[in-house]
């Protein structure tokens, strides 16, 4: 099984590298897949990927739920440009254009929810929970 993960890791890394130059090929999912596969097959390659001069900081920030404002802006600009070009070519197939738009909106929302490095993520459930007034009033009568 180790060699299967290693093979998929190298394939994903190759696709991620291509994604840097081809705007319609996503880089991040392939990098995450490569890291996942290398973590299960080769500590050496996992460490190499996590400490890579280009991909390493990006992967570590993404795993921490962080992304710099510059990376967000660049990623969103390239993604929307690529999606717009695809939508223009597929303009006669409305369902494809709608699917592309939904994907672009979802990816945009996901990226905008990532915090900047060093700021940390806001954790859900932190602090005291408040009962909505409508429920509070109802429970006072019981």
Short mmCIF file of C-alpha atoms in Angstrom, two decimals:
data_model
loop_
_atom_site.label_atom_id
_atom_site.label_comp_id
_atom_site.label_asym_id
_atom_site.label_seq_id
_atom_site.Cartn_x
_atom_site.Cartn_y
_atom_site.Cartn_z
CA UNK A 1 0.00 0.00 0.00
CA UNK A 2 2.97 2.27 0.66
CA UNK A 3 3.90 2.30 -3.03
CA UNK A 4 0.35 3.10 -4.08
CA UNK A 5 0.33 6.18 -1.85
CA UNK A 6 3.79 7.14 -3.08
CA UNK A 7 2.66 6.85 -6.72
CA UNK A 8 -0.45 8.93 -6.10
CA UNK A 9 1.66 11.44 -4.18
CA UNK A 10 4.04 11.96 -7.10
CA UNK A 11 1.16 12.15 -9.58
CA UNK A 12 -0.61 14.74 -7.43
CA UNK A 13 2.62 16.72 -7.00
CA UNK A 14 3.13 16.72 -10.77
CA UNK A 15 -0.43 17.97 -11.35
CA UNK A 16 0.06 20.64 -8.67
CA UNK A 17 3.23 21.82 -10.42
CA UNK A 18 1.34 22.01 -13.72
CA UNK A 19 -1.44 23.90 -11.94
CA UNK A 20 1.01 26.70 -11.16
CA UNK A 21 1.30 27.41 -14.88
CA UNK A 22 -2.14 26.34 -16.15
CA UNK A 23 -4.82 28.61 -14.71
CA UNK A 24 -7.67 26.10 -14.97
CA UNK A 25 -5.82 23.32 -13.16
CA UNK A 26 -6.11 23.80 -9.38
CA UNK A 27 -2.87 23.68 -7.42
CA UNK A 28 -4.05 23.52 -3.81
CA UNK A 29 -6.14 20.33 -3.92
CA UNK A 30 -3.32 18.46 -5.62
CA UNK A 31 -0.78 19.77 -3.10
CA UNK A 32 -3.01 18.66 -0.23
CA UNK A 33 -3.46 15.25 -1.86
CA UNK A 34 0.30 14.92 -2.34
CA UNK A 35 0.93 15.82 1.31
CA UNK A 36 -1.72 13.30 2.40
CA UNK A 37 -0.21 10.54 0.27
CA UNK A 38 3.38 11.30 1.29
CA UNK A 39 2.40 11.38 4.98
CA UNK A 40 1.21 7.79 4.60
CA UNK A 41 4.06 6.52 2.45
CA UNK A 42 7.30 8.43 2.93
CA UNK A 43 8.32 10.72 5.78
CA UNK A 44 11.24 11.93 3.64
CA UNK A 45 9.00 13.14 0.80
CA UNK A 46 6.43 14.58 3.22
CA UNK A 47 9.17 16.60 4.94
CA UNK A 48 10.52 17.67 1.56
CA UNK A 49 7.09 18.92 0.47
CA UNK A 50 6.35 20.68 3.76
CA UNK A 51 9.74 22.42 3.68
CA UNK A 52 9.78 23.16 -0.06
CA UNK A 53 10.79 26.76 -0.77
CA UNK A 54 7.67 27.46 -2.86
CA UNK A 55 4.99 25.05 -1.66
CA UNK A 56 6.05 24.53 1.96
CA UNK A 57 4.90 27.78 3.54
CA UNK A 58 1.73 27.75 1.45
CA UNK A 59 0.87 24.23 2.64
CA UNK A 60 1.67 24.95 6.29
CA UNK A 61 -0.44 28.11 6.24
CA UNK A 62 -3.31 26.31 4.53
CA UNK A 63 -3.22 23.45 7.04
CA UNK A 64 -3.37 26.04 9.83
CA UNK A 65 -6.39 27.65 8.14
CA UNK A 66 -4.41 30.74 7.14
CA UNK A 67 -3.62 32.50 3.88
CA UNK A 68 -1.95 35.84 3.20
CA UNK A 69 -4.03 38.63 1.68
CA UNK A 70 -1.73 38.69 -1.34
CA UNK A 71 -2.17 34.95 -1.94
CA UNK A 72 -5.95 35.30 -1.58
CA UNK A 73 -6.06 38.16 -4.08
CA UNK A 74 -3.84 36.36 -6.59
CA UNK A 75 -5.71 33.06 -6.24
CA UNK A 76 -9.12 34.67 -6.59
CA UNK A 77 -8.05 36.79 -9.56
CA UNK A 78 -6.62 33.82 -11.46
CA UNK A 79 -9.58 31.61 -10.55
CA UNK A 80 -12.21 34.14 -11.62
CA UNK A 81 -10.31 34.91 -14.83
CA UNK A 82 -10.11 31.21 -15.66
CA UNK A 83 -13.74 30.59 -14.78
CA UNK A 84 -14.80 33.58 -16.89
CA UNK A 85 -12.89 32.31 -19.91
CA UNK A 86 -14.42 28.84 -19.48
CA UNK A 87 -17.90 30.31 -19.05
CA UNK A 88 -17.44 32.38 -22.20
CA UNK A 89 -16.46 29.30 -24.22
CA UNK A 90 -19.36 27.33 -22.73
CA UNK A 91 -21.90 30.16 -22.99
CA UNK A 92 -24.28 28.06 -25.09
CA UNK A 93 -24.48 25.46 -22.32
CA UNK A 94 -26.15 27.36 -19.51
CA UNK A 95 -25.99 24.48 -17.04
CA UNK A 96 -22.18 24.37 -17.34
CA UNK A 97 -21.93 28.13 -16.79
CA UNK A 98 -24.12 27.82 -13.69
CA UNK A 99 -21.97 24.98 -12.31
CA UNK A 100 -18.80 27.03 -12.91
CA UNK A 101 -20.35 30.03 -11.14
CA UNK A 102 -21.41 27.95 -8.14
CA UNK A 103 -17.92 26.43 -7.85
CA UNK A 104 -16.30 29.88 -8.11
CA UNK A 105 -18.58 31.35 -5.44
CA UNK A 106 -17.97 28.41 -3.07
CA UNK A 107 -14.19 28.56 -3.50
CA UNK A 108 -14.26 32.33 -3.01
CA UNK A 109 -16.24 31.98 0.22
CA UNK A 110 -13.85 29.30 1.47
CA UNK A 111 -10.76 31.39 0.74
CA UNK A 112 -12.23 34.52 2.29
CA UNK A 113 -12.90 32.60 5.52
CA UNK A 114 -9.21 31.74 5.92
CA UNK A 115 -7.46 34.06 8.35
CA UNK A 116 -4.14 35.81 7.81
CA UNK A 117 -1.02 34.06 9.15
CA UNK A 118 -0.34 34.87 12.79
CA UNK A 119 -3.90 35.86 13.57
CA UNK A 120 -5.26 32.36 14.14
CA UNK A 121 -8.74 31.17 13.47
CA UNK A 122 -11.71 32.12 15.54
CA UNK A 123 -12.88 29.00 17.26
CA UNK A 124 -16.53 28.12 17.25
CA UNK A 125 -18.07 27.62 20.64
CA UNK A 126 -15.56 29.75 22.48
CA UNK A 127 -17.08 31.91 25.15
CA UNK A 128 -20.43 31.74 26.88
CA UNK A 129 -23.45 30.64 24.91
CA UNK A 130 -26.46 32.83 25.08
CA UNK A 131 -30.00 31.58 25.01
CA UNK A 132 -32.19 33.45 22.53
CA UNK A 133 -34.77 35.65 24.29
CA UNK A 134 -37.68 33.69 22.84
CA UNK A 135 -36.38 30.45 24.38
CA UNK A 136 -35.35 32.13 27.64
CA UNK A 137 -38.82 33.53 28.21
CA UNK A 138 -40.43 30.20 27.44
CA UNK A 139 -38.17 28.31 29.86
CA UNK A 140 -38.87 30.80 32.70
CA UNK A 141 -42.51 29.70 32.75
CA UNK A 142 -41.71 26.02 33.29
#
